[in-house]
Coordinates of C-alpha atoms in Angstrom, one line a residue:
M1 CA 20.5 -28.5 3.7
N2 CA 21.1 -26.4 0.1
I3 CA 22.3 -23.0 1.5
N4 CA 20.7 -21.6 -2.2
N5 CA 17.2 -23.1 -1.7
P6 CA 16.2 -23.3 2.3
K7 CA 12.9 -23.9 3.5
V8 CA 12.4 -21.6 5.8
T9 CA 13.3 -17.6 6.2
V10 CA 13.3 -15.9 9.0
L11 CA 12.6 -12.6 8.1
M12 CA 14.4 -9.8 10.7
P13 CA 14.1 -6.2 10.0
A14 CA 16.5 -4.1 11.5
Y15 CA 17.3 -0.4 13.0
N16 CA 19.5 0.5 15.3
A17 CA 19.0 -2.5 17.4
A18 CA 22.9 -2.9 18.2
K19 CA 21.5 -3.1 22.2
Y20 CA 19.5 -6.5 21.5
I21 CA 20.3 -7.7 18.4
G22 CA 23.4 -10.5 19.2
E23 CA 21.2 -12.6 21.7
A24 CA 18.0 -12.2 18.7
I25 CA 20.5 -13.5 16.0
T26 CA 22.2 -16.2 18.7
S27 CA 18.2 -17.4 19.3
V28 CA 17.8 -18.2 15.3
L29 CA 21.0 -19.7 14.7
E30 CA 20.6 -22.4 17.4
Q31 CA 17.7 -23.3 16.5
S32 CA 16.5 -27.5 16.4
F33 CA 15.3 -27.0 13.2
T34 CA 18.0 -26.1 11.0
D35 CA 16.8 -25.8 7.1
F36 CA 16.3 -22.2 7.3
E37 CA 18.0 -18.3 5.9
L38 CA 17.9 -15.8 8.5
L39 CA 16.9 -12.6 6.4
I40 CA 18.2 -9.7 8.3
I41 CA 17.3 -6.2 6.1
N42 CA 19.2 -3.2 7.9
D43 CA 17.0 -0.1 7.5
G44 CA 19.7 2.4 7.7
S45 CA 21.0 1.7 11.3
T46 CA 23.5 4.4 12.5
D47 CA 25.0 2.5 15.4
R48 CA 27.0 -0.8 15.7
T49 CA 23.6 -2.6 14.4
V50 CA 25.7 -4.0 10.8
K51 CA 28.8 -4.6 12.9
I52 CA 27.1 -6.7 15.5
V53 CA 25.4 -8.7 12.4
N54 CA 28.9 -9.4 10.4
S55 CA 30.8 -10.5 13.5
F56 CA 28.1 -13.7 13.1
N57 CA 30.3 -16.6 10.9
D58 CA 27.3 -18.4 9.9
P59 CA 26.4 -18.8 5.5
R60 CA 22.7 -19.0 6.8
L61 CA 22.6 -15.6 7.8
V62 CA 22.2 -12.9 5.3
L63 CA 22.7 -9.1 5.3
I64 CA 20.9 -6.5 2.7
S65 CA 20.8 -2.8 3.9
Q66 CA 18.4 0.2 2.5
E67 CA 18.5 3.6 3.5
N68 CA 16.0 4.2 6.2
K69 CA 12.4 3.8 5.0
G70 CA 10.5 1.7 8.2
I71 CA 9.7 -1.1 8.6
A72 CA 6.9 -1.9 5.9
A73 CA 9.8 -1.3 3.6
A74 CA 12.2 -3.3 4.7
L75 CA 9.7 -6.3 5.0
N76 CA 8.4 -5.8 1.8
L77 CA 12.4 -5.6 0.5
G78 CA 12.5 -9.2 2.2
L79 CA 10.2 -10.6 0.9
T80 CA 11.7 -9.8 -2.5
H81 CA 14.9 -11.3 -1.7
A82 CA 13.4 -14.5 0.5
R83 CA 14.6 -17.8 -1.2
A84 CA 12.1 -19.5 1.0
A85 CA 8.5 -21.1 0.0
Y86 CA 7.8 -20.2 4.1
I87 CA 8.6 -16.8 6.1
A88 CA 9.1 -17.0 10.0
R89 CA 8.9 -13.0 10.9
F90 CA 11.1 -11.7 13.8
D91 CA 12.2 -8.8 15.4
A92 CA 16.0 -8.0 16.3
D93 CA 15.0 -7.4 20.6
D94 CA 13.0 -10.5 20.8
I95 CA 14.6 -14.2 21.1
C96 CA 13.2 -17.1 19.3
C97 CA 12.5 -20.2 22.0
P98 CA 14.9 -23.5 20.5
N99 CA 11.8 -25.1 18.8
R100 CA 9.8 -22.4 17.4
L101 CA 11.0 -23.1 13.9
K102 CA 10.5 -27.0 14.0
I103 CA 7.0 -26.7 15.7
Q104 CA 5.4 -24.2 12.8
Y105 CA 7.5 -25.8 10.1
E106 CA 5.7 -29.2 11.0
F107 CA 2.5 -28.0 11.9
I108 CA 2.1 -25.8 8.4
T109 CA 3.3 -29.0 6.5
T110 CA 1.1 -31.4 8.0
Y111 CA -2.2 -29.2 7.8
P112 CA -1.0 -27.0 4.6
E113 CA -4.3 -25.3 4.6
Y114 CA -3.4 -23.0 6.8
S115 CA -1.2 -20.3 5.8
I116 CA -0.4 -18.1 8.9
I117 CA 0.2 -19.5 12.1
G118 CA 0.8 -17.6 15.3
S119 CA 1.6 -18.1 18.7
A120 CA 1.4 -17.3 22.3
A121 CA 4.4 -15.4 23.4
D122 CA 6.4 -14.6 26.8
Y123 CA 6.5 -10.6 27.3
L124 CA 9.9 -9.8 29.0
D125 CA 11.3 -5.9 30.5
A126 CA 14.1 -4.7 29.1
D127 CA 16.5 -6.5 31.2
G128 CA 15.4 -9.6 30.1
H129 CA 12.8 -10.6 33.2
F130 CA 9.6 -12.1 32.6
I131 CA 6.6 -9.8 32.8
F132 CA 3.6 -12.2 31.9
T133 CA 2.3 -14.6 28.9
H134 CA 0.8 -13.5 26.0
H135 CA -2.1 -15.6 24.8
P136 CA -3.5 -14.4 21.5
D137 CA -7.6 -13.5 21.6
G138 CA -8.0 -16.3 19.2
H139 CA -6.5 -19.7 18.7
L140 CA -8.4 -22.0 16.2
N141 CA -9.3 -20.3 12.4
E142 CA -13.2 -19.9 13.6
E143 CA -12.3 -18.0 16.4
I144 CA -9.6 -15.8 14.7
Q145 CA -12.2 -15.1 12.0
Q146 CA -14.7 -13.7 14.4
L147 CA -12.3 -11.2 16.1
K148 CA -13.5 -7.7 16.0
Y149 CA -11.2 -5.7 12.8
S150 CA -10.0 -3.4 15.9
I151 CA -8.1 -6.4 17.3
C152 CA -4.5 -8.0 16.1
P153 CA -5.0 -11.4 15.9
F154 CA -1.2 -12.4 16.1
I155 CA 2.0 -11.4 17.9
H156 CA 3.8 -10.3 14.2
S157 CA 6.9 -11.7 15.3
S158 CA 5.5 -14.8 15.8
V159 CA 4.1 -15.4 13.0
F160 CA 5.3 -18.0 10.1
Y161 CA 3.3 -17.5 6.5
K162 CA 3.3 -18.6 3.2
K163 CA 5.5 -16.4 1.1
D164 CA 3.1 -16.6 -2.2
V165 CA -0.1 -15.4 0.2
V166 CA 1.7 -12.0 1.6
I167 CA 2.9 -11.4 -1.7
N168 CA -0.3 -11.8 -3.5
N169 CA -2.1 -9.5 -1.5
G170 CA 0.1 -7.0 -2.1
G171 CA 2.8 -7.3 0.9
Y172 CA 2.7 -4.8 3.9
N173 CA 1.2 -1.3 3.4
E174 CA 3.9 1.4 3.8
H175 CA 1.1 4.2 4.7
A176 CA -0.5 1.6 7.8
Y177 CA 2.3 3.2 10.0
T178 CA 3.6 1.1 13.0
Y179 CA 0.5 -1.2 12.4
E180 CA 1.4 -2.4 8.5
D181 CA 0.8 -6.0 10.1
H182 CA -2.8 -5.4 11.5
F183 CA -3.4 -4.1 7.9
L184 CA -2.2 -6.8 6.5
W185 CA -4.2 -9.3 8.6
V186 CA -7.5 -7.8 8.5
N187 CA -7.4 -8.0 4.1
I188 CA -5.6 -11.5 4.3
L189 CA -7.8 -13.4 6.9
K190 CA -10.8 -12.6 4.5
T191 CA -9.9 -15.7 2.1
E192 CA -6.8 -17.8 3.9
K193 CA -6.8 -20.2 6.8
A194 CA -5.0 -19.5 10.0
C195 CA -4.0 -20.4 14.0
N196 CA -2.4 -19.4 16.7
L197 CA -0.5 -22.4 18.8
S198 CA -1.0 -22.2 22.7
Q199 CA 2.6 -22.4 23.6
P200 CA 5.0 -19.5 23.5
L201 CA 7.4 -19.9 21.2
I202 CA 8.8 -16.2 21.5
K203 CA 10.2 -13.8 23.8
V204 CA 8.9 -10.3 23.0
R205 CA 11.3 -7.7 24.8
L206 CA 9.2 -4.3 25.7
N207 CA 12.1 -1.5 26.0
P208 CA 11.9 2.0 25.5
E209 CA 14.1 2.1 22.1
S210 CA 11.4 0.4 20.2
L211 CA 10.0 2.1 17.5
T212 CA 6.4 1.9 18.8
I213 CA 4.9 2.7 21.7
D214 CA 1.7 1.8 23.9
E215 CA -1.1 3.0 21.9
K216 CA -2.9 4.8 24.8
W217 CA -0.2 7.1 24.5
R218 CA -1.0 8.3 20.7
T219 CA -3.0 10.5 20.3
R220 CA -6.9 10.6 19.6
K221 CA -6.3 11.3 15.9
F222 CA -4.0 8.6 15.7
R223 CA -6.1 6.3 17.0
S224 CA -9.1 7.4 14.8
I225 CA -7.1 7.2 11.6
K226 CA -6.2 3.7 12.5
Y227 CA -8.9 2.3 13.3
A228 CA -11.3 3.8 10.3
T229 CA -9.0 1.9 8.2
L230 CA -8.9 -1.1 9.8
K231 CA -12.6 -0.7 9.3
K232 CA -12.7 0.0 5.8
R233 CA -9.6 -2.2 4.6
S234 CA -8.0 0.8 2.9
I235 CA -5.5 3.6 3.6
T236 CA -4.7 6.5 1.4
A237 CA -1.5 8.5 1.1
S238 CA -2.7 11.2 3.3
E239 CA -3.9 9.1 6.0
G240 CA -0.5 7.7 6.2
N241 CA 1.5 10.7 6.0
E242 CA -0.9 11.9 9.0
L243 CA -0.2 8.9 11.3
Y244 CA 3.4 9.3 10.4
Q245 CA 3.8 13.5 11.5
I246 CA 1.9 12.5 14.2
S247 CA 4.0 9.6 15.2
W248 CA 7.2 11.6 14.5
K249 CA 6.3 14.2 16.9
Q250 CA 6.3 11.9 19.5
N251 CA 9.3 9.8 18.8
S252 CA 11.5 11.3 21.5
P253 CA 13.5 9.4 23.8
K254 CA 12.1 10.6 26.9
K255 CA 8.4 10.4 25.2
K256 CA 9.0 6.3 24.5
E257 CA 10.5 5.3 27.6
G258 CA 7.5 7.1 29.9
A259 CA 5.2 5.1 27.7
Y260 CA 7.6 2.0 28.3
Y261 CA 7.2 2.5 31.8
A262 CA 3.3 2.6 31.7
L263 CA 2.9 -0.5 29.9
C264 CA 4.9 -2.5 32.1
G265 CA 2.9 -1.1 34.9
K266 CA -0.2 -1.9 33.0
K267 CA 1.2 -5.4 32.4
F268 CA 1.8 -6.0 36.1
L269 CA -2.0 -4.9 36.9
L270 CA -3.6 -6.7 33.8
N271 CA -1.5 -9.8 32.7
N272 CA 0.2 -10.4 36.0
Y273 CA -0.9 -9.2 39.1
Q274 CA 1.7 -7.6 41.1
P275 CA 0.6 -4.3 42.5
E276 CA 4.0 -3.6 44.0
K277 CA 5.9 -3.9 40.6
A278 CA 3.1 -2.0 38.6
R279 CA 3.0 0.9 41.1
L280 CA 7.2 0.8 41.0
N281 CA 7.2 1.3 37.1
V282 CA 4.2 3.8 36.9
A283 CA 5.7 5.9 39.3
R284 CA 8.9 6.0 36.9
A285 CA 6.5 7.1 33.9
I286 CA 5.0 9.7 36.8
T287 CA 8.9 11.1 36.9
L288 CA 9.4 11.3 33.5
H289 CA 5.7 13.0 32.5
P290 CA 4.1 14.6 35.7
L291 CA 1.3 16.1 33.8
R292 CA 0.0 12.7 32.2
F293 CA -3.3 12.1 34.4
D294 CA -3.8 8.6 33.2
N295 CA -0.5 7.6 35.2
Y296 CA -1.9 9.0 38.3
L297 CA -5.1 7.1 37.6
L298 CA -3.4 3.7 36.9
Y299 CA -1.2 4.0 39.9
T300 CA -4.7 4.7 42.4
I301 CA -5.5 1.8 40.3
S302 CA -3.2 -0.8 41.6
Y303 CA -4.7 -0.6 45.3
F304 CA -7.8 -1.8 43.8
P305 CA -9.0 -5.7 43.7
E306 CA -7.4 -7.5 40.8
R307 CA -11.4 -8.0 39.8
F308 CA -12.0 -5.0 39.8
I309 CA -9.3 -4.1 37.5
N310 CA -9.9 -6.6 34.9
W311 CA -13.5 -5.5 35.0
L312 CA -12.4 -1.8 34.5
H313 CA -10.1 -3.1 31.7
K314 CA -13.0 -4.8 30.3
I315 CA -15.0 -2.0 29.5
N316 CA -12.2 0.2 28.8
S317 CA -11.6 -1.9 25.9
E318 CA -14.6 -1.7 25.0
K319 CA -14.7 1.5 23.5
W320 CA -12.8 0.0 20.3

């Protein structure tokens, strides 16, 4: 490969990711497809993230640092420095399956009419144990185009896209705090063709250190602003600031840990029906946040049959 002219840029933002980033980097460097650069944007980390990145001796790895500005700003900076025409998004706490880049590169070069390619994903808990396999709500372009604006069509760290298409659409909107990818897709899919591959190409790690939490733990105001801006496909600086202020108030380790255990419990009910594991996780969430009624409700529901739980979830999902 020509290191100055790679075919793919793997774009990875990183903020205080020392616990997992070594495994994430290794999974990229060991890809069967080798003609890539791994561009890591350090978003003002204060832990050992940079030291761990620098411990890897591979000419394909590029590190750029900025002061802490958030994921969207880190991604936009990465897009300006990416040397390849194709971007493979990836997160610093996830794991790439060995053939991920090969499969997606061959698909997009064989079918150049597609601009964005996502995939299914295996979800893991913080310790790397399998929870469930997530299949996107749409696979074919026709299915994706018909999804409601409220449904995010891709798992962000699975997407592989044409760089120019995203840049020409303004990149990631920094006001769409925690859903900058979803906001991008509702605007970009108006004119671009996309698909999701059915096989899992990444492993997504749920963990309490994540910058995002289960949406059900966000305030009603946060959700109202989010879906209103997705529906109108625009967002103001004032709306973005309000989203940030709401999120900042919820950004405590205890809050995120409780949200993590509640989410794991929910997934063990809805996506991989194991009620005993669900109750174990929800009980931990209750211990951390004994005044949250929804945790007790989730614990109670875990004793109901799987079919009833799925029906209840479907009814609840249709509210948005």
